[in-house]
Amino acid sequence: MTSTPASPSPASTTARTALGGRYAELPFTGYTARTLLIAGPAASDEAVTAVLRTVLRAQQASAADPAAARAAVVAQSKGALQAAYVDAFQPRYTYGASLSAELLTQLTDEAAWAKATQSLPGDADRNALLGRLRPGPLRTADPTAVTVG
C-alpha cells in the first residue's frame, strides 16, 4: 500500500496526526460522479447553447491555467475552501461536456433503479431516455461532444 499526499482537510489532518506512519489515503477511481445540466422545456435551444458554450470556455480556461482555476475556486468559495485543499484535490478531477453511450447507460441504470425502488410509472429504458434528451444545443456548442444517437 502506498500513501498519497495528505489532504489538508481537518478530518484527514486529525487522522494523520493520530495514526502517524500508519496513515494512508486510498484513492478510489471506480466511480465517476457526473453533474447533469438540465433545462426545462421552456428553455430555448439558443439559451441552452449559450450556457454550454460558457461551460466549455471555462473548461478550456481551467485546462490552460490550472493555478488560476484553483485560485478562482478558492475565491468563489468565500472561505469555505482552503487553497491547500483545492491544490490537493482539484488535479484529481477531470472536466468535460459530453453526451456519451457511457453516460446514457449510467442514466438508464439509475432510471431503472429509481423506477423499481419507488414504483414510478413510465418507461426507464434507453429509448425513453433518448426521447427526453435534447442533444442539439450541445452538438451546436461542441459537435464532437455528442456520441449517442
PDB file of C-alpha atoms in Angstrom:
ATOM      1  CA  MET A   1       0.000   0.000   0.000  1.00  0.00           C
ATOM      2  CA  THR A   2       1.337   3.394  -0.885  1.00  0.00           C
ATOM      3  CA  SER A   3       0.474   6.584   0.821  1.00  0.00           C
ATOM      4  CA  THR A   4      -0.776   9.542  -1.156  1.00  0.00           C
ATOM      5  CA  PRO A   5      -0.059  13.090  -0.050  1.00  0.00           C
ATOM      6  CA  ALA A   6      -2.220  14.082   2.865  1.00  0.00           C
ATOM      7  CA  SER A   7      -5.190  16.206   2.023  1.00  0.00           C
ATOM      8  CA  PRO A   8      -5.332  19.299   4.170  1.00  0.00           C
ATOM      9  CA  SER A   9      -8.914  18.756   5.322  1.00  0.00           C
ATOM     10  CA  PRO A  10      -9.417  18.899   9.107  1.00  0.00           C
ATOM     11  CA  ALA A  11     -10.530  15.259   9.288  1.00  0.00           C
ATOM     12  CA  SER A  12      -7.521  13.950   7.400  1.00  0.00           C
ATOM     13  CA  THR A  13      -5.150  16.166   9.373  1.00  0.00           C
ATOM     14  CA  THR A  14      -6.551  14.757  12.616  1.00  0.00           C
ATOM     15  CA  ALA A  15      -6.332  11.194  11.294  1.00  0.00           C
ATOM     16  CA  ARG A  16      -2.766  11.717  10.062  1.00  0.00           C
ATOM     17  CA  THR A  17      -1.736  13.085  13.450  1.00  0.00           C
ATOM     18  CA  ALA A  18      -3.372  10.228  15.325  1.00  0.00           C
ATOM     19  CA  LEU A  19      -2.094   7.457  13.048  1.00  0.00           C
ATOM     20  CA  GLY A  20       1.343   8.808  12.208  1.00  0.00           C
ATOM     21  CA  GLY A  21       3.186   6.461   9.867  1.00  0.00           C
ATOM     22  CA  ARG A  22       0.190   4.151   9.650  1.00  0.00           C
ATOM     23  CA  TYR A  23      -1.894   6.811   7.880  1.00  0.00           C
ATOM     24  CA  ALA A  24      -2.605   6.238   4.194  1.00  0.00           C
ATOM     25  CA  GLU A  25      -5.121   7.553   1.724  1.00  0.00           C
ATOM     26  CA  LEU A  26      -6.612   5.031  -0.648  1.00  0.00           C
ATOM     27  CA  PRO A  27      -7.874   6.759  -3.770  1.00  0.00           C
ATOM     28  CA  PHE A  28     -10.861   5.132  -5.419  1.00  0.00           C
ATOM     29  CA  THR A  29     -11.205   5.542  -9.161  1.00  0.00           C
ATOM     30  CA  GLY A  30     -14.018   3.056  -9.762  1.00  0.00           C
ATOM     31  CA  TYR A  31     -16.854   5.565  -9.878  1.00  0.00           C
ATOM     32  CA  THR A  32     -17.382   8.664 -11.924  1.00  0.00           C
ATOM     33  CA  ALA A  33     -19.656  11.284 -10.452  1.00  0.00           C
ATOM     34  CA  ARG A  34     -21.387  13.364 -13.060  1.00  0.00           C
ATOM     35  CA  THR A  35     -23.104  16.699 -12.940  1.00  0.00           C
ATOM     36  CA  LEU A  36     -26.053  16.962 -15.257  1.00  0.00           C
ATOM     37  CA  LEU A  37     -27.117  20.201 -16.867  1.00  0.00           C
ATOM     38  CA  ILE A  38     -30.873  20.146 -17.065  1.00  0.00           C
ATOM     39  CA  ALA A  39     -33.045  22.731 -18.813  1.00  0.00           C
ATOM     40  CA  GLY A  40     -36.794  22.900 -18.617  1.00  0.00           C
ATOM     41  CA  PRO A  41     -38.969  22.525 -21.702  1.00  0.00           C
ATOM     42  CA  ALA A  42     -39.413  26.309 -21.950  1.00  0.00           C
ATOM     43  CA  ALA A  43     -35.652  26.909 -22.312  1.00  0.00           C
ATOM     44  CA  SER A  44     -34.746  27.795 -25.863  1.00  0.00           C
ATOM     45  CA  ASP A  45     -32.025  25.917 -27.699  1.00  0.00           C
ATOM     46  CA  GLU A  46     -30.211  29.253 -28.095  1.00  0.00           C
ATOM     47  CA  ALA A  47     -30.166  29.897 -24.339  1.00  0.00           C
ATOM     48  CA  VAL A  48     -29.020  26.349 -23.552  1.00  0.00           C
ATOM     49  CA  THR A  49     -26.311  26.581 -26.236  1.00  0.00           C
ATOM     50  CA  ALA A  50     -25.081  29.858 -24.712  1.00  0.00           C
ATOM     51  CA  VAL A  51     -24.821  28.247 -21.267  1.00  0.00           C
ATOM     52  CA  LEU A  52     -22.973  25.254 -22.700  1.00  0.00           C
ATOM     53  CA  ARG A  53     -20.541  27.491 -24.589  1.00  0.00           C
ATOM     54  CA  THR A  54     -19.813  29.300 -21.319  1.00  0.00           C
ATOM     55  CA  VAL A  55     -19.172  25.976 -19.554  1.00  0.00           C
ATOM     56  CA  LEU A  56     -16.859  24.870 -22.375  1.00  0.00           C
ATOM     57  CA  ARG A  57     -14.930  28.172 -22.268  1.00  0.00           C
ATOM     58  CA  ALA A  58     -14.497  27.757 -18.507  1.00  0.00           C
ATOM     59  CA  GLN A  59     -13.250  24.212 -19.047  1.00  0.00           C
ATOM     60  CA  GLN A  60     -10.713  25.427 -21.622  1.00  0.00           C
ATOM     61  CA  ALA A  61      -9.566  28.274 -19.362  1.00  0.00           C
ATOM     62  CA  SER A  62      -9.123  25.852 -16.465  1.00  0.00           C
ATOM     63  CA  ALA A  63      -7.041  23.499 -18.592  1.00  0.00           C
ATOM     64  CA  ALA A  64      -4.923  26.384 -19.910  1.00  0.00           C
ATOM     65  CA  ASP A  65      -4.164  27.805 -16.437  1.00  0.00           C
ATOM     66  CA  PRO A  66      -4.870  25.301 -13.639  1.00  0.00           C
ATOM     67  CA  ALA A  67      -3.353  27.550 -10.955  1.00  0.00           C
ATOM     68  CA  ALA A  68      -5.678  30.411 -11.872  1.00  0.00           C
ATOM     69  CA  ALA A  69      -8.628  27.991 -11.910  1.00  0.00           C
ATOM     70  CA  ARG A  70      -7.768  26.756  -8.411  1.00  0.00           C
ATOM     71  CA  ALA A  71      -7.432  30.349  -7.182  1.00  0.00           C
ATOM     72  CA  ALA A  72     -10.854  31.150  -8.668  1.00  0.00           C
ATOM     73  CA  VAL A  73     -12.404  28.169  -6.858  1.00  0.00           C
ATOM     74  CA  VAL A  74     -10.912  29.313  -3.552  1.00  0.00           C
ATOM     75  CA  ALA A  75     -12.072  32.901  -4.108  1.00  0.00           C
ATOM     76  CA  GLN A  76     -15.579  31.821  -5.136  1.00  0.00           C
ATOM     77  CA  SER A  77     -15.901  29.625  -2.035  1.00  0.00           C
ATOM     78  CA  LYS A  78     -15.651  32.741   0.161  1.00  0.00           C
ATOM     79  CA  GLY A  79     -13.572  30.971   2.789  1.00  0.00           C
ATOM     80  CA  ALA A  80     -15.338  27.600   2.695  1.00  0.00           C
ATOM     81  CA  LEU A  81     -12.347  26.005   0.919  1.00  0.00           C
ATOM     82  CA  GLN A  82      -8.699  26.493   1.733  1.00  0.00           C
ATOM     83  CA  ALA A  83      -6.108  26.823  -1.039  1.00  0.00           C
ATOM     84  CA  ALA A  84      -4.132  23.772   0.143  1.00  0.00           C
ATOM     85  CA  TYR A  85      -7.257  21.620  -0.028  1.00  0.00           C
ATOM     86  CA  VAL A  86      -8.127  22.794  -3.549  1.00  0.00           C
ATOM     87  CA  ASP A  87      -4.490  22.380  -4.652  1.00  0.00           C
ATOM     88  CA  ALA A  88      -4.501  18.787  -3.379  1.00  0.00           C
ATOM     89  CA  PHE A  89      -7.826  17.685  -4.804  1.00  0.00           C
ATOM     90  CA  GLN A  90      -8.512  19.677  -7.970  1.00  0.00           C
ATOM     91  CA  PRO A  91      -5.967  17.722 -10.035  1.00  0.00           C
ATOM     92  CA  ARG A  92      -7.937  14.537  -9.311  1.00  0.00           C
ATOM     93  CA  TYR A  93     -10.924  15.838 -11.246  1.00  0.00           C
ATOM     94  CA  THR A  94     -11.474  15.775 -14.969  1.00  0.00           C
ATOM     95  CA  TYR A  95     -13.895  18.074 -16.669  1.00  0.00           C
ATOM     96  CA  GLY A  96     -15.833  17.725 -19.864  1.00  0.00           C
ATOM     97  CA  ALA A  97     -19.163  18.219 -21.523  1.00  0.00           C
ATOM     98  CA  SER A  98     -20.474  15.209 -23.366  1.00  0.00           C
ATOM     99  CA  LEU A  99     -23.409  13.011 -24.107  1.00  0.00           C
ATOM    100  CA  SER A 100     -21.856   9.579 -24.484  1.00  0.00           C
ATOM    101  CA  ALA A 101     -23.006   5.972 -24.577  1.00  0.00           C
ATOM    102  CA  GLU A 102     -21.420   5.521 -21.143  1.00  0.00           C
ATOM    103  CA  LEU A 103     -23.495   8.363 -19.686  1.00  0.00           C
ATOM    104  CA  LEU A 104     -26.669   7.071 -21.322  1.00  0.00           C
ATOM    105  CA  THR A 105     -26.017   3.608 -19.851  1.00  0.00           C
ATOM    106  CA  GLN A 106     -25.490   5.110 -16.389  1.00  0.00           C
ATOM    107  CA  LEU A 107     -28.681   7.175 -16.695  1.00  0.00           C
ATOM    108  CA  THR A 108     -30.621   4.108 -17.890  1.00  0.00           C
ATOM    109  CA  ASP A 109     -29.372   2.045 -14.935  1.00  0.00           C
ATOM    110  CA  GLU A 110     -30.238   4.813 -12.465  1.00  0.00           C
ATOM    111  CA  ALA A 111     -33.676   5.338 -14.024  1.00  0.00           C
ATOM    112  CA  ALA A 112     -34.413   1.599 -13.802  1.00  0.00           C
ATOM    113  CA  TRP A 113     -33.310   1.571 -10.165  1.00  0.00           C
ATOM    114  CA  ALA A 114     -35.471   4.611  -9.331  1.00  0.00           C
ATOM    115  CA  LYS A 115     -38.450   3.103 -11.131  1.00  0.00           C
ATOM    116  CA  ALA A 116     -38.091  -0.224  -9.327  1.00  0.00           C
ATOM    117  CA  THR A 117     -37.444   1.140  -5.843  1.00  0.00           C
ATOM    118  CA  GLN A 118     -40.001   3.926  -5.949  1.00  0.00           C
ATOM    119  CA  SER A 119     -42.700   2.250  -8.059  1.00  0.00           C
ATOM    120  CA  LEU A 120     -42.549   5.055 -10.607  1.00  0.00           C
ATOM    121  CA  PRO A 121     -44.712   4.925 -13.729  1.00  0.00           C
ATOM    122  CA  GLY A 122     -43.427   5.054 -17.290  1.00  0.00           C
ATOM    123  CA  ASP A 123     -40.547   3.533 -19.141  1.00  0.00           C
ATOM    124  CA  ALA A 124     -36.962   3.692 -17.905  1.00  0.00           C
ATOM    125  CA  ASP A 125     -35.164   2.228 -20.893  1.00  0.00           C
ATOM    126  CA  ARG A 126     -32.669   3.708 -23.326  1.00  0.00           C
ATOM    127  CA  ASN A 127     -35.285   4.767 -25.876  1.00  0.00           C
ATOM    128  CA  ALA A 128     -37.381   6.518 -23.233  1.00  0.00           C
ATOM    129  CA  LEU A 129     -34.339   8.499 -22.112  1.00  0.00           C
ATOM    130  CA  LEU A 130     -33.288   9.333 -25.658  1.00  0.00           C
ATOM    131  CA  GLY A 131     -36.776  10.730 -26.208  1.00  0.00           C
ATOM    132  CA  ARG A 132     -36.252  13.177 -23.328  1.00  0.00           C
ATOM    133  CA  LEU A 133     -32.748  14.354 -24.168  1.00  0.00           C
ATOM    134  CA  ARG A 134     -32.104  17.447 -26.270  1.00  0.00           C
ATOM    135  CA  PRO A 135     -28.604  16.963 -27.706  1.00  0.00           C
ATOM    136  CA  GLY A 136     -28.942  19.807 -30.231  1.00  0.00           C
ATOM    137  CA  PRO A 137     -27.539  22.607 -28.043  1.00  0.00           C
ATOM    138  CA  LEU A 138     -24.522  20.531 -27.002  1.00  0.00           C
ATOM    139  CA  ARG A 139     -23.962  19.459 -30.601  1.00  0.00           C
ATOM    140  CA  THR A 140     -24.044  23.139 -31.599  1.00  0.00           C
ATOM    141  CA  ALA A 141     -21.640  24.174 -28.817  1.00  0.00           C
ATOM    142  CA  ASP A 142     -19.250  21.270 -29.480  1.00  0.00           C
ATOM    143  CA  PRO A 143     -20.022  18.987 -32.441  1.00  0.00           C
ATOM    144  CA  THR A 144     -17.720  16.257 -31.074  1.00  0.00           C
ATOM    145  CA  ALA A 145     -19.377  16.101 -27.634  1.00  0.00           C
ATOM    146  CA  VAL A 146     -22.434  14.047 -28.600  1.00  0.00           C
ATOM    147  CA  THR A 147     -21.585  10.463 -29.408  1.00  0.00           C
ATOM    148  CA  VAL A 148     -25.004   8.801 -28.981  1.00  0.00           C
ATOM    149  CA  GLY A 149     -27.958   8.819 -31.270  1.00  0.00           C
TER     150      GLY A 149
END
